[in-house]
GROMACS .gro file of C-alpha atoms in nm:
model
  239
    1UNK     CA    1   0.000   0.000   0.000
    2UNK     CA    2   0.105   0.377  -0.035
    3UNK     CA    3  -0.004   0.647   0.175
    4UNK     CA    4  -0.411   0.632   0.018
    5UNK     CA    5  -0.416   0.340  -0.206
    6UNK     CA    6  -0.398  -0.040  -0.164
    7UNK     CA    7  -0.318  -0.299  -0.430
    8UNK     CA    8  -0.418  -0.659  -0.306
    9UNK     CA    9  -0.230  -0.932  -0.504
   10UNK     CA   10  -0.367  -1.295  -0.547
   11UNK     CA   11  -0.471  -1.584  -0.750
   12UNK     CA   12  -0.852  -1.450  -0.741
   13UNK     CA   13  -0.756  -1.106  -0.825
   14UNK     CA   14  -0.688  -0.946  -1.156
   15UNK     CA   15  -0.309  -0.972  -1.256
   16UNK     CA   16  -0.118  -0.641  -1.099
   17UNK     CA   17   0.146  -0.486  -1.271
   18UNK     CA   18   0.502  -0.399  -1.126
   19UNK     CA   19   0.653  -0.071  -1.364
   20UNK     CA   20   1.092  -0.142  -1.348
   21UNK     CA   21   1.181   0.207  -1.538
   22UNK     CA   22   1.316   0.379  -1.255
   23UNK     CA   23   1.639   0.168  -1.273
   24UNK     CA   24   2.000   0.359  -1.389
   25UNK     CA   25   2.127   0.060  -1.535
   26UNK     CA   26   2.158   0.073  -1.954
   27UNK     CA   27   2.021   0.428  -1.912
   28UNK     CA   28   2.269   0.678  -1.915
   29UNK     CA   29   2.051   0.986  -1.847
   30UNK     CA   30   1.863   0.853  -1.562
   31UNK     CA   31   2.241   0.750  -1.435
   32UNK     CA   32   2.347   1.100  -1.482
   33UNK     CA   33   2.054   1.299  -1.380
   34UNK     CA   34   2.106   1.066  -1.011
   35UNK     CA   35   2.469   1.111  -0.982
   36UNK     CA   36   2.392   1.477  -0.991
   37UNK     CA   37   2.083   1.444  -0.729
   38UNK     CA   38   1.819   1.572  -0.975
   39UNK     CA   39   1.519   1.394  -0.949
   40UNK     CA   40   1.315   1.532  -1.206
   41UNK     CA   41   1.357   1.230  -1.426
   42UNK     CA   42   1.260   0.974  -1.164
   43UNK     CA   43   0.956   1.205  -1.089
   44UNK     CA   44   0.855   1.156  -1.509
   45UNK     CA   45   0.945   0.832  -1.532
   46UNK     CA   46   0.722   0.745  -1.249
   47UNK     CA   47   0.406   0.979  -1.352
   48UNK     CA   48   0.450   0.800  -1.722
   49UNK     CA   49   0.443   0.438  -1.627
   50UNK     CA   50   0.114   0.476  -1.358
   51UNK     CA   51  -0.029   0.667  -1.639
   52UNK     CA   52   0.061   0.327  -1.869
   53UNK     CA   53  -0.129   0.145  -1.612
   54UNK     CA   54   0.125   0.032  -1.346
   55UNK     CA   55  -0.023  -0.025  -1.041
   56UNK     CA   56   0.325  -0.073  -0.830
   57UNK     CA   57   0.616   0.120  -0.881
   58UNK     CA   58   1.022  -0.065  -0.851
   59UNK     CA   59   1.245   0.207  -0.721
   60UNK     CA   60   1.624   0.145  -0.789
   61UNK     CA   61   1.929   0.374  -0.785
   62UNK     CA   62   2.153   0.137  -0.779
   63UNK     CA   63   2.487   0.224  -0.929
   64UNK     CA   64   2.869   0.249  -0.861
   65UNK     CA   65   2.878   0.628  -0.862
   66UNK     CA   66   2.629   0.661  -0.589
   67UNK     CA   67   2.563   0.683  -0.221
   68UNK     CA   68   2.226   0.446  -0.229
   69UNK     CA   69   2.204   0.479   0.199
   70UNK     CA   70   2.104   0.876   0.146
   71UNK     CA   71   2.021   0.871  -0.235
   72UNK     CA   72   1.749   0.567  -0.221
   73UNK     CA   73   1.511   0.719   0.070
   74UNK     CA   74   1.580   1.075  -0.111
   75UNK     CA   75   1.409   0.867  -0.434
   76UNK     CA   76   1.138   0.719  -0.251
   77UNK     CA   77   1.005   1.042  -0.085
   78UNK     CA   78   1.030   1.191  -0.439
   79UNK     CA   79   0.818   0.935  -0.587
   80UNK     CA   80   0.605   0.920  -0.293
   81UNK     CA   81   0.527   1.305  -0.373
   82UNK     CA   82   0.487   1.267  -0.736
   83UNK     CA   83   0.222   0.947  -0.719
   84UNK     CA   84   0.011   0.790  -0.493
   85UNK     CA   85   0.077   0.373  -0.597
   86UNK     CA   86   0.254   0.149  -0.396
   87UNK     CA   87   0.624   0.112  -0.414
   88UNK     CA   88   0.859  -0.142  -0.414
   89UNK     CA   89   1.195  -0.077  -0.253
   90UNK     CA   90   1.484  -0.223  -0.500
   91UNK     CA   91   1.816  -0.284  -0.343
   92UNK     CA   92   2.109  -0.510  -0.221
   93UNK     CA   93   2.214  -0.311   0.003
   94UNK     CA   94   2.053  -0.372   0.362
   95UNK     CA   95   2.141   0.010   0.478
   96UNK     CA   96   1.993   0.164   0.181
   97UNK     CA   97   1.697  -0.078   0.254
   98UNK     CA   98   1.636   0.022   0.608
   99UNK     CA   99   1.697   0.384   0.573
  100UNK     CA  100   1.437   0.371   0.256
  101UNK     CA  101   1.192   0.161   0.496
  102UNK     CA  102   1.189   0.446   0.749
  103UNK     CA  103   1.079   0.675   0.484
  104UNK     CA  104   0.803   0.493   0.327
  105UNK     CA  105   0.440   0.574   0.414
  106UNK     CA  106   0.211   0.241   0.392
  107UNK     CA  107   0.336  -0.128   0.350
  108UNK     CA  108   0.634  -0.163   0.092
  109UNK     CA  109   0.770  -0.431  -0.107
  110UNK     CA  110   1.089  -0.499  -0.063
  111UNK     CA  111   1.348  -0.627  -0.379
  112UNK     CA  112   1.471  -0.900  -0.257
  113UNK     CA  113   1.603  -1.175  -0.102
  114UNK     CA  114   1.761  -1.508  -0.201
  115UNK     CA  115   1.802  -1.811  -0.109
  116UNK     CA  116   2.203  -1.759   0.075
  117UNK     CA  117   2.214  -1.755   0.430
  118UNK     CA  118   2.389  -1.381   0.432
  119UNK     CA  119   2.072  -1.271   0.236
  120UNK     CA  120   1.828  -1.457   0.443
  121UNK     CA  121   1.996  -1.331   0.762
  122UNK     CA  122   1.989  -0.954   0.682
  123UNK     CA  123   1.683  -0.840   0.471
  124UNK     CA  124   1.441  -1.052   0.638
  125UNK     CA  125   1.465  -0.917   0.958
  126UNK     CA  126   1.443  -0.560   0.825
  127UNK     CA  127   1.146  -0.706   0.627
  128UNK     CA  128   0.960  -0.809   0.977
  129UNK     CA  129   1.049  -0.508   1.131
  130UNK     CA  130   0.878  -0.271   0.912
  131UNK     CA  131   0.614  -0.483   0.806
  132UNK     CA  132   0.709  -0.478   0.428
  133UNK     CA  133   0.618  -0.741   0.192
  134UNK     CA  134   0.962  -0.939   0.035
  135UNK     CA  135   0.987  -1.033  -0.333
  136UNK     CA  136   1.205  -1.413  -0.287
  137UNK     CA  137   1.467  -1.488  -0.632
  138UNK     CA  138   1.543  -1.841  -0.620
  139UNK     CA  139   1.900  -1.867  -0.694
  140UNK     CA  140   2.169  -1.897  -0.404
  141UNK     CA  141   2.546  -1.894  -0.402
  142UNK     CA  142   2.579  -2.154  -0.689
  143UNK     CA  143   2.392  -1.871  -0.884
  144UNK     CA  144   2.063  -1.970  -1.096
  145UNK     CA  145   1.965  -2.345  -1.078
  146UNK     CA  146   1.925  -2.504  -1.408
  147UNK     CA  147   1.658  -2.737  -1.270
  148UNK     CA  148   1.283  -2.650  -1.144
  149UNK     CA  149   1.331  -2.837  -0.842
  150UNK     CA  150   1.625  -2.640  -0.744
  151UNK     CA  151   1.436  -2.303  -0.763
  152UNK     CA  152   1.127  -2.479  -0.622
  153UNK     CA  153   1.351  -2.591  -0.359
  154UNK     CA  154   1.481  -2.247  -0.293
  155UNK     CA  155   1.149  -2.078  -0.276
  156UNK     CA  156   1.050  -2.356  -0.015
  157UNK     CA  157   1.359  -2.249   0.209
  158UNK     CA  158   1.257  -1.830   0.176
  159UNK     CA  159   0.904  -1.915   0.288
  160UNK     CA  160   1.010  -2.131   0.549
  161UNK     CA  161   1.254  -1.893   0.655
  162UNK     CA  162   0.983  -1.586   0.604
  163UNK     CA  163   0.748  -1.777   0.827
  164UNK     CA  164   1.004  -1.873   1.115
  165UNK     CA  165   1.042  -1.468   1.147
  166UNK     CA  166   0.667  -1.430   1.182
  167UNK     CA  167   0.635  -1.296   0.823
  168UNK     CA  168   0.301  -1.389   0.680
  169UNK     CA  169   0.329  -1.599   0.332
  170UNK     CA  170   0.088  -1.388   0.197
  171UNK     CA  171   0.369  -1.141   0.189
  172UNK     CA  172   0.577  -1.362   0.065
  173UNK     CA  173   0.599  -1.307  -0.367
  174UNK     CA  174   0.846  -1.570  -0.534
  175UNK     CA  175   1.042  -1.443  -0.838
  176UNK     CA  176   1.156  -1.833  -1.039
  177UNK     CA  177   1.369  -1.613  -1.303
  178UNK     CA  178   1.302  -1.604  -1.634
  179UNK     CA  179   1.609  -1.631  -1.827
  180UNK     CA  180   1.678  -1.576  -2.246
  181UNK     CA  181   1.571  -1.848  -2.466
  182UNK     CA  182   1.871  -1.722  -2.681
  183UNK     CA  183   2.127  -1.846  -2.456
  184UNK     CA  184   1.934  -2.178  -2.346
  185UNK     CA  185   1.659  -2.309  -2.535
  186UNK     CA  186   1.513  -2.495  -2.255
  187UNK     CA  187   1.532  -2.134  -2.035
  188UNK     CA  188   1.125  -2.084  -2.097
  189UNK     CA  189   1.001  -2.429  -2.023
  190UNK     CA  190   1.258  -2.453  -1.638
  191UNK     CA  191   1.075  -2.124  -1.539
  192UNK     CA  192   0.730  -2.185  -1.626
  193UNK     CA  193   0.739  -2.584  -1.474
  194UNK     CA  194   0.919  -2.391  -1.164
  195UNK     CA  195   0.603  -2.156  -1.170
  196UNK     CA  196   0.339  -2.435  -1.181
  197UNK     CA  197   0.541  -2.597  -0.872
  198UNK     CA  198   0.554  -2.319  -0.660
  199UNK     CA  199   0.192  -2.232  -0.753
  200UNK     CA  200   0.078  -2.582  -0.670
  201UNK     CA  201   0.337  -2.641  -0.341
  202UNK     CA  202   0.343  -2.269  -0.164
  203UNK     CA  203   0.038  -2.050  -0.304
  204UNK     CA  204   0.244  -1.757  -0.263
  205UNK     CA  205   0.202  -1.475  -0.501
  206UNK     CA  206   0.465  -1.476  -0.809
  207UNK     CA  207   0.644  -1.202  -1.028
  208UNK     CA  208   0.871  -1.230  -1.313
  209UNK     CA  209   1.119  -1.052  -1.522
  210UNK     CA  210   0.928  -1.175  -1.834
  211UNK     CA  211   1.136  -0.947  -2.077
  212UNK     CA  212   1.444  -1.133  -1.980
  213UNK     CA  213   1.273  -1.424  -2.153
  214UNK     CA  214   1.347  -1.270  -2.514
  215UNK     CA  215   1.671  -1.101  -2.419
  216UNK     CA  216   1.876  -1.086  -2.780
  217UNK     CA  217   1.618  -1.227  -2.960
  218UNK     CA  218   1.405  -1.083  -3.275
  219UNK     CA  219   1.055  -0.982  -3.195
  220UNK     CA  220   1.149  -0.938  -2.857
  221UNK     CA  221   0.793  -0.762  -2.734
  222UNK     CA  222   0.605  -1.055  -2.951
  223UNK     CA  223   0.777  -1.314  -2.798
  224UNK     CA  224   0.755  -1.117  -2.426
  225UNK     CA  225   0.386  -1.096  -2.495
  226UNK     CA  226   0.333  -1.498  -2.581
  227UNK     CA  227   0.555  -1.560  -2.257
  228UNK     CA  228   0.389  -1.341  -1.976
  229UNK     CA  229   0.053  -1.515  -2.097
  230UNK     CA  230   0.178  -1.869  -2.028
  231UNK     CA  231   0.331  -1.758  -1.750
  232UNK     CA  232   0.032  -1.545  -1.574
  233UNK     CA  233  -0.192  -1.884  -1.656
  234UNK     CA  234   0.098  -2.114  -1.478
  235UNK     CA  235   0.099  -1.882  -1.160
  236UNK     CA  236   0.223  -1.522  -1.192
  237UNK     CA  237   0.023  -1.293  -0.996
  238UNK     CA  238   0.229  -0.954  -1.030
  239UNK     CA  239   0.499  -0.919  -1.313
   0.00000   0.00000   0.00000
């Protein structure tokens, strides 16, 4: 939720969308326009993807040129100002997290966790103690499993581990990464299976990267397209 507005996400509920444009990386100008602390940018890009129909905003600043504990809340409070949807809070950095947590006004999603033990250890927590929701990625220190059961496997342990802390599953959403087709043919049949299985095992909510899917491929918002259906239908709730 946001300040005024709520956005329920579930199985019975029409499919909610997650807008990812307020990211610096591959865009040089929105890189730029953070370095130099104008925010102007972030403001547009957020007013142009609720007015495209996104009902939850991803809010990342992540970059090597920049101070993410002070720039991140700084971000947030702009966005917060410029449009009343929900936000979700996209970092690796706990800090950044914590100090953008302290900020927000309503109940946050947090971007993410995984399924290593230094992960687990120090977003959760934070997660509990603001009463955030937490978006799960099921890969771990080998990386991205090739298999479904690995990544169901994974998911299994960040509920688990959600639920120990006396986070609800409900606010649990699993993320089984969708990877390019062009690099592994077999990449859009792991993921969707891996959906299916945590659909069918956990219940929890799902999103996906679904461009990822058609990453260096032709057609690339055809082929998205044809993806995100199969995969909404297998179990994705908010991509």
């Amino acid at each position: 939720s946001s300040a005024n507005k709520e956005v329920i996400i579930g199985h019975d509920r029409p499919t909610v969308l997650i807008g990812e444009r307020i990211n610096p990386t591959g865009k040089k100008k929105l890189a730029a326009a953070l370095q130099a602390g104008d925010l102007e940018l972030v403001c547009q890009e957020a007013l142009t993807q609720v007015k495209a129909g996104a009902d939850i905003l991803d809010v990342n600043v992540g970059s090597s040129d920049v101070d993410e504990v002070s720039l991140l809340p700084q971000v947030v409070q702009a966005v917060m100002d410029t449009v009343d949807v929900p936000l979700c809070l996209d970092s690796t950095n706990p800090q950044a997290l914590e100090a953008a947590l302290k900020t927000y006004r309503g109940k946050p999603i947090v971007n993410s966790v995984n399924g290593e033990e230094h992960s687990l250890e120090k977003i959760l927590p934070l997660v509990k103690k603001y009463g955030a929701a937490i978006i799960g990625l099921t890969m771990d220190n080998e990386g991205i499993p090739n298999s479904p059961e690995r990544r169901v496997a994974i998911a299994h342990k960040i509920v688990e581990r959600a639920e120990t802390l006396g986070i609800p599953r409900q606010d649990v959403i699993i993320d089984c990464l969708a990877m390019t087709v062009g690099a592994d043919s077999r990449a859009g049949l792991v993921v969707i299976e891996a959906i299916r299985r945590v659909k069918a095992e956990l219940g929890v909510n799902q999103t996906l990267g679904a461009s990822n899917i058609s990453f260096g491929m032709p057609d690339r918002n055809l082929l998205t397209s044809y993806f995100l259906a199969i995969a909404i239908a297998a179990g994705v709730t908010c991509p």
